[in-house]
Amino acid sequence: MIRIRALAVASEISPLIKTGGLADVAGALPAALLAEGVDTVTLVPGYPKVLAALREARSIHDFSEYFGGPARLLAAKSVGLDLFVLDAPHLYLREGGPYGSHDGVDYPDNAFRFAALARLASSIAQGMLQDYLPDVLHVHDWPAALAPAYLHYAEPGARRPPTVLTIHNIAFQGKFPKSVLGALGLPPESFAIDGVEFYGGVGFLKAGLQFADRITTVSPSYSAEILTPEFGMGLEGLLRARASDVIGILNGVDEEVWNPSRDSLIPVNYNQAWLPLRPRNKAALQQLFGLPLDSQALLIGVVSRLSWQKGLDLLLEALPEIKLFGVQLALLGAGDKALERGFLDAARVLPGQVGVKIGYDENAAHLVQAGADVFLVPSRFEPCGLTQLYALRYGAVPVVARVGGLQDTIIDANEMALKAGVATGFQFSPVTKDALIAALRRARCVFSDKPRWRHLQSNGMKTDVSWRNPARRYAQIFRQLIQARGET
Ligand code: ADP
Ligand code: GLC
């Protein structure tokens, strides 16, 4: 098997810098691709947290001026990842997160911060580094999506390896005013309907959808949903025109990081055979969230960004009714300020039943998976969703909205599936408060039947949520594209 060099481009990568599932994917896919003959180097921005985590960093290219200041490209390793890091202090040396300040306001120069990354990817693809010529470019989400456009508008005869764009969330599109175009270094003719123009501005994701050779997204259901106005968020027309190039590949999970039998972030390790040990984690979770130590109460866990996408306003609305059937809730999340306040208020009004932690906390996230009976994901849309996959591995039974990747990964415990012994969780549809309550009632009912519940847990723990199959699919796509180039 001829090995392939893939240059991946991502604005976050776990465990160095993470705001959501994109980081988990960018951090785990390279190791899985290795086994498929693909060697990945990932290009990331030199945020302070990234620079601090580098090992064996060496400068391989200097720019006296790059998008408004001096910059250099570092080649480095960190926790098993091969990285290129764009060290550009004027773009990335900031107090806040990757995209904005800690209070959630986007940086005003995001167009340049991420165009710089994408342009560098395109330069490397064209041969900027003599001893590193990638065979394929794999870009993730809008912050990297301009790279295929830069390649497209490169001078005639330039080296142009094939490109794959993975959409993790079409709600984030990177749309900027027309006035940024000149400073991005794109030619005036690129401002066209079949170029980077998008509703009168410059659309980064739109440009990627226009020019990438293949478009993948993170579940089969989402790949169909985004072709419709309900989920396509204005990009469905372009996606429909490219429908034959749109492919859904489910995410996997990093089985080293998310493994209940070895997880060092939880009090008691366990596996399927040792499920009776799990309640000790439940007790630790109850304690951490200030809930009574009650082994019989159905403990619902949530770990989530708090945003409209995740549908947690429905849970908030449902709380007065849910409290009537004796459940507990442990919720870890951050984001929308009104939702944060709402859940904190609920914890005050319903002290023995609702425990809330506002903030980002990796340790607590693992404990929720290891201790909750049910893991709830009531999203209005969900490209893939990783937390329900972690829940499967940890024996927390997922209760999920029937959308996107949630629909593709959880087998609903209806009568037939229970009889066939294949159910792994509960789905509900439509995504409404009443349907959510009904699903939790169903879960409550099965929970009281211990052998049946144990069966659901073990089915989930047995489910293959590894990166093996997904990595094979990505590698196949890379190989097909490279081969097709060779034939032309
Ligand atoms: P999304 O990327 O849309 O937020 P995913 O389910 O794909 O949704 O991934 C979310 C990731 O972020 C998971 O790894 C989850 O554990 C983590 N996460 C979300 N919120 C928090 C939080 N408050 N504290 C710790 N981890 C969190
Ligand atoms: C996005 C999506 C989420 C997906 C993640 C990783 O953040 O919202 O559903 O799991 O990307 O692909």
Short mmCIF file of C-alpha atoms and ligand atoms in Angstrom, two decimals:
data_model
loop_
_atom_site.label_atom_id
_atom_site.label_comp_id
_atom_site.label_asym_id
_atom_site.label_seq_id
_atom_site.Cartn_x
_atom_site.Cartn_y
_atom_site.Cartn_z
CA MET A 1 0.00 0.00 0.00
CA ILE A 2 1.49 3.35 -1.04
CA ARG A 3 1.41 5.74 1.87
CA ILE A 4 -0.37 9.06 1.48
CA ARG A 5 0.67 12.38 2.96
CA ALA A 6 -2.38 14.31 4.13
CA LEU A 7 -2.19 17.92 5.25
CA ALA A 8 -5.11 18.51 7.63
CA VAL A 9 -6.11 22.03 8.60
CA ALA A 10 -8.11 22.72 11.76
CA SER A 11 -8.75 25.66 14.07
CA GLU A 12 -8.80 23.43 17.16
CA ILE A 13 -7.25 20.11 18.10
CA SER A 14 -7.65 18.05 21.23
CA PRO A 15 -6.02 17.91 23.73
CA LEU A 16 -4.25 21.20 22.94
CA ILE A 17 -7.17 23.51 22.34
CA LYS A 18 -10.86 22.61 22.32
CA THR A 19 -14.24 24.29 22.23
CA GLY A 20 -16.19 21.29 20.90
CA GLY A 21 -16.25 18.08 18.92
CA LEU A 22 -14.17 19.42 16.03
CA ALA A 23 -11.14 19.34 18.32
CA ASP A 24 -11.86 15.74 19.31
CA VAL A 25 -12.05 14.72 15.65
CA ALA A 26 -8.94 16.63 14.55
CA GLY A 27 -7.07 15.14 17.49
CA ALA A 28 -8.11 11.51 16.99
CA LEU A 29 -8.41 10.99 13.23
CA PRO A 30 -4.64 11.15 12.45
CA ALA A 31 -3.85 8.12 14.62
CA ALA A 32 -6.67 6.12 13.04
CA LEU A 33 -5.57 7.13 9.53
CA LEU A 34 -2.05 5.84 10.19
CA ALA A 35 -3.35 2.28 10.06
CA GLU A 36 -4.94 3.07 6.69
CA GLY A 37 -1.66 4.20 5.18
CA VAL A 38 -2.22 7.91 5.67
CA ASP A 39 0.37 10.10 7.41
CA THR A 40 -1.21 13.30 8.62
CA VAL A 41 0.37 16.59 9.54
CA THR A 42 -2.15 19.04 10.97
CA LEU A 43 -1.77 22.77 10.45
CA VAL A 44 -3.12 24.75 13.41
CA PRO A 45 -2.95 28.36 14.60
CA GLY A 46 -0.28 29.21 17.16
CA TYR A 47 -2.60 30.11 20.03
CA PRO A 48 -0.79 30.47 23.38
CA LYS A 49 -2.11 27.07 24.55
CA VAL A 50 -0.82 25.38 21.41
CA LEU A 51 2.63 26.97 21.60
CA ALA A 52 2.90 25.97 25.26
CA ALA A 53 2.22 22.30 24.43
CA LEU A 54 4.78 21.88 21.62
CA ARG A 55 7.75 19.55 21.74
CA GLU A 56 10.68 19.51 19.37
CA ALA A 57 9.42 22.68 17.67
CA ARG A 58 11.62 24.06 14.91
CA SER A 59 11.06 27.02 12.68
CA ILE A 60 10.84 25.97 9.03
CA HIS A 61 9.73 29.15 7.31
CA ASP A 62 9.83 32.86 8.14
CA PHE A 63 7.57 35.60 6.89
CA SER A 64 8.68 39.17 7.52
CA GLU A 65 5.09 40.23 6.88
CA TYR A 66 2.08 37.93 6.85
CA PHE A 67 -1.44 39.34 7.15
CA GLY A 68 -0.22 42.38 9.10
CA GLY A 69 2.80 41.25 11.08
CA PRO A 70 5.81 38.96 11.17
CA ALA A 71 5.13 35.22 11.37
CA ARG A 72 6.84 31.89 11.17
CA LEU A 73 5.87 28.32 10.51
CA LEU A 74 6.89 25.75 13.10
CA ALA A 75 7.08 22.00 12.63
CA ALA A 76 6.48 20.27 15.93
CA LYS A 77 5.14 17.28 17.78
CA SER A 78 2.74 17.18 20.67
CA VAL A 79 1.03 14.19 22.33
CA GLY A 80 1.58 11.96 19.30
CA LEU A 81 0.40 14.56 16.79
CA ASP A 82 2.54 15.87 13.93
CA LEU A 83 1.86 19.56 13.64
CA PHE A 84 2.58 22.60 11.55
CA VAL A 85 1.91 25.65 13.69
CA LEU A 86 1.44 29.14 12.31
CA ASP A 87 3.13 31.29 14.92
CA ALA A 88 1.76 34.77 14.20
CA PRO A 89 1.47 36.71 17.46
CA HIS A 90 -0.48 39.59 15.90
CA LEU A 91 -3.20 37.09 14.91
CA TYR A 92 -3.27 34.49 17.67
CA LEU A 93 -1.66 35.81 20.83
CA ARG A 94 -4.94 36.70 22.56
CA GLU A 95 -6.40 36.40 26.05
CA GLY A 96 -9.65 34.70 25.01
CA GLY A 97 -10.60 31.53 23.15
CA PRO A 98 -9.80 30.50 19.58
CA TYR A 99 -12.55 32.61 18.02
CA GLY A 100 -13.35 35.38 20.49
CA SER A 101 -13.08 36.85 23.94
CA HIS A 102 -14.15 34.84 26.97
CA ASP A 103 -17.49 36.66 27.04
CA GLY A 104 -18.28 35.23 23.62
CA VAL A 105 -17.63 38.24 21.34
CA ASP A 106 -15.88 37.26 18.07
CA TYR A 107 -12.50 38.87 17.36
CA PRO A 108 -13.01 41.63 14.76
CA ASP A 109 -10.18 40.32 12.57
CA ASN A 110 -11.33 36.67 12.34
CA ALA A 111 -11.47 36.90 8.54
CA PHE A 112 -7.70 37.50 8.49
CA ARG A 113 -6.85 35.17 11.38
CA PHE A 114 -8.31 32.21 9.51
CA ALA A 115 -7.59 33.31 5.95
CA ALA A 116 -3.92 33.35 7.03
CA LEU A 117 -4.22 29.71 8.08
CA ALA A 118 -6.02 28.64 4.90
CA ARG A 119 -3.66 30.55 2.63
CA LEU A 120 -0.67 28.93 4.27
CA ALA A 121 -2.23 25.49 3.72
CA SER A 122 -2.65 26.32 0.06
CA SER A 123 0.97 27.54 -0.17
CA ILE A 124 2.25 24.33 1.42
CA ALA A 125 0.08 22.31 -0.96
CA GLN A 126 1.59 24.20 -3.88
CA GLY A 127 5.10 23.36 -2.73
CA MET A 128 6.24 26.16 -0.38
CA LEU A 129 8.22 23.64 1.67
CA GLN A 130 10.56 21.73 -0.56
CA ASP A 131 10.72 18.63 1.59
CA TYR A 132 7.02 18.35 2.35
CA LEU A 133 4.57 17.93 -0.52
CA PRO A 134 1.15 16.74 0.65
CA ASP A 135 -0.82 14.40 -1.61
CA VAL A 136 -4.17 15.62 -0.32
CA LEU A 137 -5.51 18.57 1.65
CA HIS A 138 -8.18 17.86 4.29
CA VAL A 139 -9.76 21.02 5.68
CA HIS A 140 -12.20 21.21 8.58
CA ASP A 141 -15.07 23.72 8.84
CA TRP A 142 -15.16 27.39 7.84
CA PRO A 143 -11.88 28.49 9.47
CA ALA A 144 -9.96 26.27 7.03
CA ALA A 145 -12.43 26.30 4.15
CA LEU A 146 -10.80 29.06 2.13
CA ALA A 147 -7.82 26.81 1.34
CA PRO A 148 -9.44 25.14 -1.71
CA ALA A 149 -10.36 28.63 -3.00
CA TYR A 150 -6.76 29.83 -2.65
CA LEU A 151 -5.65 26.74 -4.58
CA HIS A 152 -8.26 27.36 -7.25
CA TYR A 153 -7.09 30.94 -7.80
CA ALA A 154 -3.38 30.05 -7.69
CA GLU A 155 -1.42 30.80 -10.83
CA PRO A 156 -1.89 28.49 -13.81
CA GLY A 157 0.32 25.45 -13.64
CA ALA A 158 0.55 25.54 -9.82
CA ARG A 159 0.69 22.23 -7.98
CA ARG A 160 -2.89 21.50 -6.89
CA PRO A 161 -3.39 18.37 -4.81
CA PRO A 162 -7.01 17.26 -4.33
CA THR A 163 -9.00 18.74 -1.47
CA VAL A 164 -11.60 17.39 0.95
CA LEU A 165 -13.71 19.69 3.09
CA THR A 166 -15.40 18.24 6.18
CA ILE A 167 -18.41 20.12 7.51
CA HIS A 168 -18.77 19.70 11.26
CA ASN A 169 -21.50 22.29 11.64
CA ILE A 170 -23.10 24.26 8.82
CA ALA A 171 -24.42 26.83 11.28
CA PHE A 172 -20.94 28.33 11.48
CA GLN A 173 -20.19 29.75 8.04
CA GLY A 174 -17.53 32.44 8.35
CA LYS A 175 -19.34 35.21 6.50
CA PHE A 176 -17.56 38.59 6.25
CA PRO A 177 -18.16 41.90 4.45
CA LYS A 178 -17.05 42.33 0.85
CA SER A 179 -14.49 44.91 2.02
CA VAL A 180 -12.16 42.14 3.36
CA LEU A 181 -11.66 40.64 -0.10
CA GLY A 182 -8.60 42.65 -1.18
CA ALA A 183 -6.71 42.02 2.06
CA LEU A 184 -7.37 38.27 1.78
CA GLY A 185 -5.24 38.19 -1.35
CA LEU A 186 -8.01 36.78 -3.53
CA PRO A 187 -8.45 38.22 -7.01
CA PRO A 188 -11.40 40.56 -7.73
CA GLU A 189 -12.95 38.00 -10.09
CA SER A 190 -13.31 35.60 -7.15
CA PHE A 191 -16.17 37.79 -5.93
CA ALA A 192 -18.76 35.94 -7.99
CA ILE A 193 -21.62 33.57 -7.42
CA ASP A 194 -19.42 30.67 -8.52
CA GLY A 195 -16.55 32.05 -6.41
CA VAL A 196 -16.33 33.19 -2.79
CA GLU A 197 -19.29 35.60 -2.89
CA PHE A 198 -22.09 34.70 -0.49
CA TYR A 199 -25.17 36.91 -0.03
CA GLY A 200 -23.20 40.05 -0.87
CA GLY A 201 -20.23 39.21 1.39
CA VAL A 202 -17.35 36.75 1.43
CA GLY A 203 -18.36 33.28 2.60
CA PHE A 204 -15.51 31.07 3.78
CA LEU A 205 -17.55 27.88 4.10
CA LYS A 206 -19.36 28.69 0.87
CA ALA A 207 -16.01 29.06 -0.90
CA GLY A 208 -14.90 25.67 0.40
CA LEU A 209 -18.14 24.06 -0.75
CA GLN A 210 -17.62 25.61 -4.15
CA PHE A 211 -14.04 24.47 -4.68
CA ALA A 212 -13.30 21.35 -2.58
CA ASP A 213 -13.15 18.16 -4.65
CA ARG A 214 -15.19 16.26 -2.05
CA ILE A 215 -17.41 17.46 0.73
CA THR A 216 -17.85 15.21 3.71
CA THR A 217 -19.94 15.71 6.77
CA VAL A 218 -20.00 13.84 10.01
CA SER A 219 -23.04 11.56 9.67
CA PRO A 220 -25.14 10.10 6.84
CA SER A 221 -28.36 11.68 8.14
CA TYR A 222 -26.79 15.15 8.37
CA SER A 223 -25.45 14.76 4.82
CA ALA A 224 -29.05 14.40 3.65
CA GLU A 225 -30.47 17.03 6.03
CA ILE A 226 -28.16 19.80 4.81
CA LEU A 227 -29.58 19.46 1.32
CA THR A 228 -32.88 20.83 2.68
CA PRO A 229 -33.82 24.42 3.59
CA GLU A 230 -34.63 23.35 7.16
CA PHE A 231 -31.01 22.36 7.92
CA GLY A 232 -28.94 23.79 5.04
CA MET A 233 -28.91 27.33 6.48
CA GLY A 234 -28.79 28.99 3.07
CA LEU A 235 -26.19 26.62 1.61
CA GLU A 236 -28.63 23.90 0.54
CA GLY A 237 -28.79 25.14 -3.07
CA LEU A 238 -25.03 24.89 -3.56
CA LEU A 239 -24.94 21.58 -1.71
CA ARG A 240 -27.71 20.17 -3.89
CA ALA A 241 -25.77 21.20 -6.98
CA ARG A 242 -22.82 19.23 -5.59
CA ALA A 243 -24.88 16.41 -4.08
CA SER A 244 -22.90 13.67 -5.82
CA ASP A 245 -19.75 14.89 -4.04
CA VAL A 246 -21.36 15.07 -0.57
CA ILE A 247 -20.61 12.10 1.66
CA GLY A 248 -21.63 11.38 5.27
CA ILE A 249 -19.02 9.62 7.43
CA LEU A 250 -19.85 9.09 11.09
CA ASN A 251 -17.30 10.24 13.63
CA GLY A 252 -15.61 7.77 15.93
CA VAL A 253 -14.33 8.29 19.45
CA ASP A 254 -10.80 8.31 20.79
CA GLU A 255 -10.82 4.96 22.56
CA GLU A 256 -7.79 5.84 24.66
CA VAL A 257 -9.26 9.04 26.05
CA TRP A 258 -12.81 7.70 26.46
CA ASN A 259 -12.39 4.30 28.04
CA PRO A 260 -14.11 3.53 31.36
CA SER A 261 -11.73 0.70 32.16
CA ARG A 262 -8.68 2.99 32.06
CA ASP A 263 -10.00 6.55 32.45
CA SER A 264 -7.89 8.27 35.10
CA LEU A 265 -10.41 11.10 35.46
CA ILE A 266 -13.09 8.93 37.13
CA PRO A 267 -13.03 7.52 40.66
CA VAL A 268 -13.71 3.87 39.80
CA ASN A 269 -12.79 2.10 36.56
CA TYR A 270 -15.14 -0.54 35.18
CA ASN A 271 -16.11 -2.38 32.04
CA GLN A 272 -19.10 -4.41 30.90
CA ALA A 273 -18.27 -7.30 33.20
CA TRP A 274 -17.73 -4.95 36.12
CA LEU A 275 -20.87 -2.84 35.68
CA PRO A 276 -21.81 -3.41 39.36
CA LEU A 277 -18.92 -1.05 40.21
CA ARG A 278 -20.45 1.79 38.25
CA PRO A 279 -22.83 3.06 41.00
CA ARG A 280 -19.76 4.27 42.91
CA ASN A 281 -19.22 6.80 40.14
CA LYS A 282 -22.89 7.69 40.33
CA ALA A 283 -22.45 8.50 44.01
CA ALA A 284 -19.37 10.63 43.24
CA LEU A 285 -21.33 12.47 40.57
CA GLN A 286 -24.23 13.10 42.93
CA GLN A 287 -21.79 14.45 45.46
CA LEU A 288 -20.03 16.72 42.97
CA PHE A 289 -23.34 18.20 41.83
CA GLY A 290 -24.78 18.55 45.36
CA LEU A 291 -27.47 15.93 44.83
CA PRO A 292 -28.70 13.45 47.49
CA LEU A 293 -26.90 10.08 47.36
CA ASP A 294 -29.85 8.08 46.06
CA SER A 295 -28.98 4.98 44.03
CA GLN A 296 -32.62 4.46 42.97
CA ALA A 297 -33.20 7.91 41.45
CA LEU A 298 -32.80 8.04 37.66
CA LEU A 299 -29.83 10.39 37.26
CA ILE A 300 -29.88 12.34 33.98
CA GLY A 301 -26.52 13.69 32.81
CA VAL A 302 -25.90 16.52 30.35
CA VAL A 303 -22.54 17.83 29.08
CA SER A 304 -23.04 20.46 26.43
CA ARG A 305 -22.48 23.83 24.92
CA LEU A 306 -25.55 25.81 25.95
CA SER A 307 -26.94 27.04 22.65
CA TRP A 308 -30.17 26.91 20.69
CA GLN A 309 -28.74 24.00 18.65
CA LYS A 310 -28.58 21.77 21.70
CA GLY A 311 -32.28 22.21 22.62
CA LEU A 312 -31.59 22.54 26.33
CA ASP A 313 -34.21 25.28 26.66
CA LEU A 314 -36.68 22.41 26.19
CA LEU A 315 -35.19 20.60 29.17
CA LEU A 316 -35.41 23.77 31.23
CA GLU A 317 -39.09 24.10 30.32
CA ALA A 318 -39.67 20.43 31.08
CA LEU A 319 -38.13 20.51 34.56
CA PRO A 320 -41.29 21.29 36.51
CA GLU A 321 -42.96 18.21 35.00
CA ILE A 322 -39.92 15.92 35.12
CA LYS A 323 -39.41 16.62 38.80
CA LEU A 324 -42.72 14.90 39.42
CA PHE A 325 -41.39 11.49 38.45
CA GLY A 326 -38.45 11.46 40.80
CA VAL A 327 -35.41 12.05 38.62
CA GLN A 328 -32.19 13.92 39.25
CA LEU A 329 -30.31 16.11 36.78
CA ALA A 330 -26.55 16.79 36.68
CA LEU A 331 -25.86 19.41 34.02
CA LEU A 332 -22.42 20.66 32.96
CA GLY A 333 -22.38 23.38 30.34
CA ALA A 334 -21.52 26.88 29.30
CA GLY A 335 -22.57 29.31 26.62
CA ASP A 336 -25.80 31.23 26.25
CA LYS A 337 -26.09 33.49 29.31
CA ALA A 338 -29.90 33.21 29.58
CA LEU A 339 -29.66 29.40 29.64
CA GLU A 340 -26.84 29.51 32.18
CA ARG A 341 -29.01 31.71 34.44
CA GLY A 342 -32.04 29.51 33.79
CA PHE A 343 -30.30 26.34 34.92
CA LEU A 344 -28.69 28.03 37.94
CA ASP A 345 -32.14 29.29 38.97
CA ALA A 346 -33.57 25.79 38.50
CA ALA A 347 -30.86 24.38 40.78
CA ARG A 348 -31.89 26.90 43.45
CA VAL A 349 -35.63 26.17 43.10
CA LEU A 350 -35.22 22.36 42.93
CA PRO A 351 -32.19 21.75 45.18
CA GLY A 352 -32.37 17.98 45.69
CA GLN A 353 -33.13 17.31 42.05
CA VAL A 354 -31.14 19.68 39.88
CA GLY A 355 -27.36 20.07 40.14
CA VAL A 356 -25.66 22.50 37.76
CA LYS A 357 -22.07 23.39 36.95
CA ILE A 358 -21.48 26.27 34.60
CA GLY A 359 -18.10 26.20 32.91
CA TYR A 360 -15.83 23.98 30.88
CA ASP A 361 -14.49 21.08 32.95
CA GLU A 362 -12.91 18.02 31.36
CA ASN A 363 -12.83 16.01 34.62
CA ALA A 364 -16.48 16.63 35.38
CA ALA A 365 -17.38 15.75 31.76
CA HIS A 366 -15.84 12.28 32.22
CA LEU A 367 -17.55 11.80 35.58
CA VAL A 368 -20.96 12.62 34.12
CA GLN A 369 -20.45 9.88 31.51
CA ALA A 370 -19.29 7.41 34.14
CA GLY A 371 -21.99 8.16 36.71
CA ALA A 372 -25.23 9.20 34.98
CA ASP A 373 -27.92 6.61 34.30
CA VAL A 374 -29.19 8.48 31.27
CA PHE A 375 -27.26 10.86 29.03
CA LEU A 376 -29.54 13.43 27.43
CA VAL A 377 -28.95 15.15 24.06
CA PRO A 378 -32.12 16.98 22.96
CA SER A 379 -30.55 18.80 19.97
CA ARG A 380 -32.60 20.59 17.32
CA PHE A 381 -29.88 19.62 14.86
CA GLU A 382 -26.74 17.59 15.43
CA PRO A 383 -24.21 16.94 12.66
CA CYS A 384 -22.82 13.95 14.54
CA GLY A 385 -22.61 14.49 18.27
CA LEU A 386 -19.85 12.84 20.24
CA THR A 387 -21.23 12.90 23.76
CA GLN A 388 -23.85 10.24 23.01
CA LEU A 389 -21.03 8.03 21.67
CA TYR A 390 -19.04 8.52 24.87
CA ALA A 391 -22.22 7.69 26.77
CA LEU A 392 -22.56 4.38 24.89
CA ARG A 393 -19.02 3.47 25.90
CA TYR A 394 -19.61 4.41 29.51
CA GLY A 395 -22.94 2.65 29.98
CA ALA A 396 -24.95 5.87 30.36
CA VAL A 397 -28.06 5.17 28.29
CA PRO A 398 -28.52 7.93 25.68
CA VAL A 399 -31.85 9.72 25.33
CA VAL A 400 -31.57 11.73 22.12
CA ALA A 401 -33.53 13.77 19.62
CA ARG A 402 -34.08 11.92 16.35
CA VAL A 403 -31.89 14.17 14.18
CA GLY A 404 -28.56 13.98 12.36
CA GLY A 405 -25.89 11.83 13.90
CA LEU A 406 -28.00 11.16 16.98
CA GLN A 407 -30.49 9.32 14.80
CA ASP A 408 -27.67 7.34 13.16
CA THR A 409 -25.92 6.20 16.32
CA ILE A 410 -28.61 5.26 18.84
CA ILE A 411 -31.06 2.37 18.41
CA ASP A 412 -34.39 3.28 19.98
CA ALA A 413 -35.73 0.96 22.66
CA ASN A 414 -39.10 0.41 21.04
CA GLU A 415 -40.90 -2.88 21.69
CA MET A 416 -39.44 -4.60 18.63
CA ALA A 417 -35.86 -3.48 19.29
CA LEU A 418 -36.14 -4.51 22.91
CA LYS A 419 -37.47 -7.92 21.90
CA ALA A 420 -34.69 -8.31 19.32
CA GLY A 421 -32.21 -7.34 22.02
CA VAL A 422 -30.57 -4.59 19.95
CA ALA A 423 -31.72 -1.35 21.60
CA THR A 424 -29.09 1.06 22.92
CA GLY A 425 -31.10 4.11 24.00
CA PHE A 426 -34.17 6.26 23.42
CA GLN A 427 -34.97 8.59 20.55
CA PHE A 428 -37.69 11.20 20.46
CA SER A 429 -39.31 13.22 17.71
CA PRO A 430 -40.42 15.93 17.12
CA VAL A 431 -37.91 17.92 19.14
CA THR A 432 -40.42 19.34 21.61
CA LYS A 433 -40.77 19.54 25.35
CA ASP A 434 -43.60 16.98 25.36
CA ALA A 435 -41.70 14.44 23.24
CA LEU A 436 -38.66 14.91 25.48
CA ILE A 437 -40.74 14.27 28.59
CA ALA A 438 -42.32 11.20 27.00
CA ALA A 439 -38.86 9.78 26.18
CA LEU A 440 -37.65 10.34 29.74
CA ARG A 441 -40.77 8.59 31.04
CA ARG A 442 -40.02 5.61 28.80
CA ALA A 443 -36.47 5.57 30.11
CA ARG A 444 -37.75 5.80 33.70
CA CYS A 445 -40.00 2.82 33.07
CA VAL A 446 -37.25 0.58 31.64
CA PHE A 447 -34.87 1.77 34.38
CA SER A 448 -37.12 0.19 36.98
CA ASP A 449 -36.66 -3.17 35.25
CA LYS A 450 -33.01 -3.80 36.19
CA PRO A 451 -32.20 -6.73 33.84
CA ARG A 452 -33.65 -4.84 30.88
CA TRP A 453 -31.69 -1.73 31.80
CA ARG A 454 -28.48 -3.71 32.18
CA HIS A 455 -29.12 -5.11 28.71
CA LEU A 456 -29.41 -1.61 27.22
CA GLN A 457 -26.18 -0.61 28.92
CA SER A 458 -24.25 -3.63 27.67
CA ASN A 459 -25.57 -3.21 24.12
CA GLY A 460 -24.27 0.34 24.17
CA MET A 461 -20.91 -0.69 25.58
CA LYS A 462 -20.55 -3.33 22.87
CA THR A 463 -21.30 -0.91 20.03
CA ASP A 464 -18.36 -0.20 17.73
CA VAL A 465 -17.81 3.56 18.00
CA SER A 466 -14.15 3.36 17.02
CA TRP A 467 -12.45 5.36 14.30
CA ARG A 468 -11.56 2.19 12.34
CA ASN A 469 -14.37 2.25 9.76
CA PRO A 470 -14.57 6.03 9.45
CA ALA A 471 -10.80 6.28 8.94
CA ARG A 472 -11.02 3.65 6.21
CA ARG A 473 -13.67 5.72 4.44
CA TYR A 474 -11.59 8.90 4.58
CA ALA A 475 -8.54 7.02 3.31
CA GLN A 476 -10.60 5.58 0.44
CA ILE A 477 -11.75 9.04 -0.57
CA PHE A 478 -8.20 10.38 -0.44
CA ARG A 479 -6.92 7.48 -2.57
CA GLN A 480 -9.69 7.81 -5.15
CA LEU A 481 -9.04 11.51 -5.57
CA ILE A 482 -5.28 11.07 -5.85
CA GLN A 483 -5.71 8.26 -8.34
CA ALA A 484 -8.14 10.28 -10.43
CA ARG A 485 -5.60 13.15 -10.58
CA GLY A 486 -2.94 10.72 -11.71
CA GLU A 487 -5.16 9.56 -14.56
CA THR A 488 -5.85 13.04 -15.97
P1 ADP B 1 -20.34 20.15 19.70
O1 ADP B 1 -19.05 20.01 19.02
O2 ADP B 1 -21.47 20.56 18.81
O3 ADP B 1 -20.28 20.99 20.92
P2 ADP B 1 -20.04 17.29 20.26
O4 ADP B 1 -20.95 16.35 20.97
O5 ADP B 1 -19.53 16.87 18.94
O6 ADP B 1 -20.80 18.69 20.19
O7 ADP B 1 -18.73 17.55 21.12
C1 ADP B 1 -18.73 18.23 22.32
C2 ADP B 1 -17.41 17.95 23.02
O8 ADP B 1 -17.17 18.99 23.96
C3 ADP B 1 -17.41 16.66 23.82
O9 ADP B 1 -16.09 16.17 23.89
C4 ADP B 1 -17.90 17.13 25.19
O10 ADP B 1 -17.51 16.26 26.23
C5 ADP B 1 -17.20 18.47 25.29
N1 ADP B 1 -17.87 19.46 26.15
C6 ADP B 1 -18.97 20.21 25.85
N2 ADP B 1 -19.26 21.03 26.88
C7 ADP B 1 -18.35 20.80 27.84
C8 ADP B 1 -18.12 21.33 29.15
N3 ADP B 1 -18.89 22.28 29.66
N4 ADP B 1 -17.08 20.84 29.86
C9 ADP B 1 -16.29 19.86 29.34
N5 ADP B 1 -16.46 19.33 28.13
C10 ADP B 1 -17.47 19.79 27.37
C1 GLC B 2 -19.69 19.95 15.49
C2 GLC B 2 -21.09 19.38 15.63
C3 GLC B 2 -21.12 18.04 16.33
C4 GLC B 2 -20.02 17.12 15.84
C5 GLC B 2 -18.68 17.83 15.97
C6 GLC B 2 -17.52 16.96 15.50
O1 GLC B 2 -19.30 20.70 16.58
O2 GLC B 2 -21.96 20.30 16.28
O3 GLC B 2 -22.38 17.43 16.10
O4 GLC B 2 -20.01 15.94 16.60
O5 GLC B 2 -18.69 18.98 15.19
O6 GLC B 2 -17.68 16.54 14.17
#
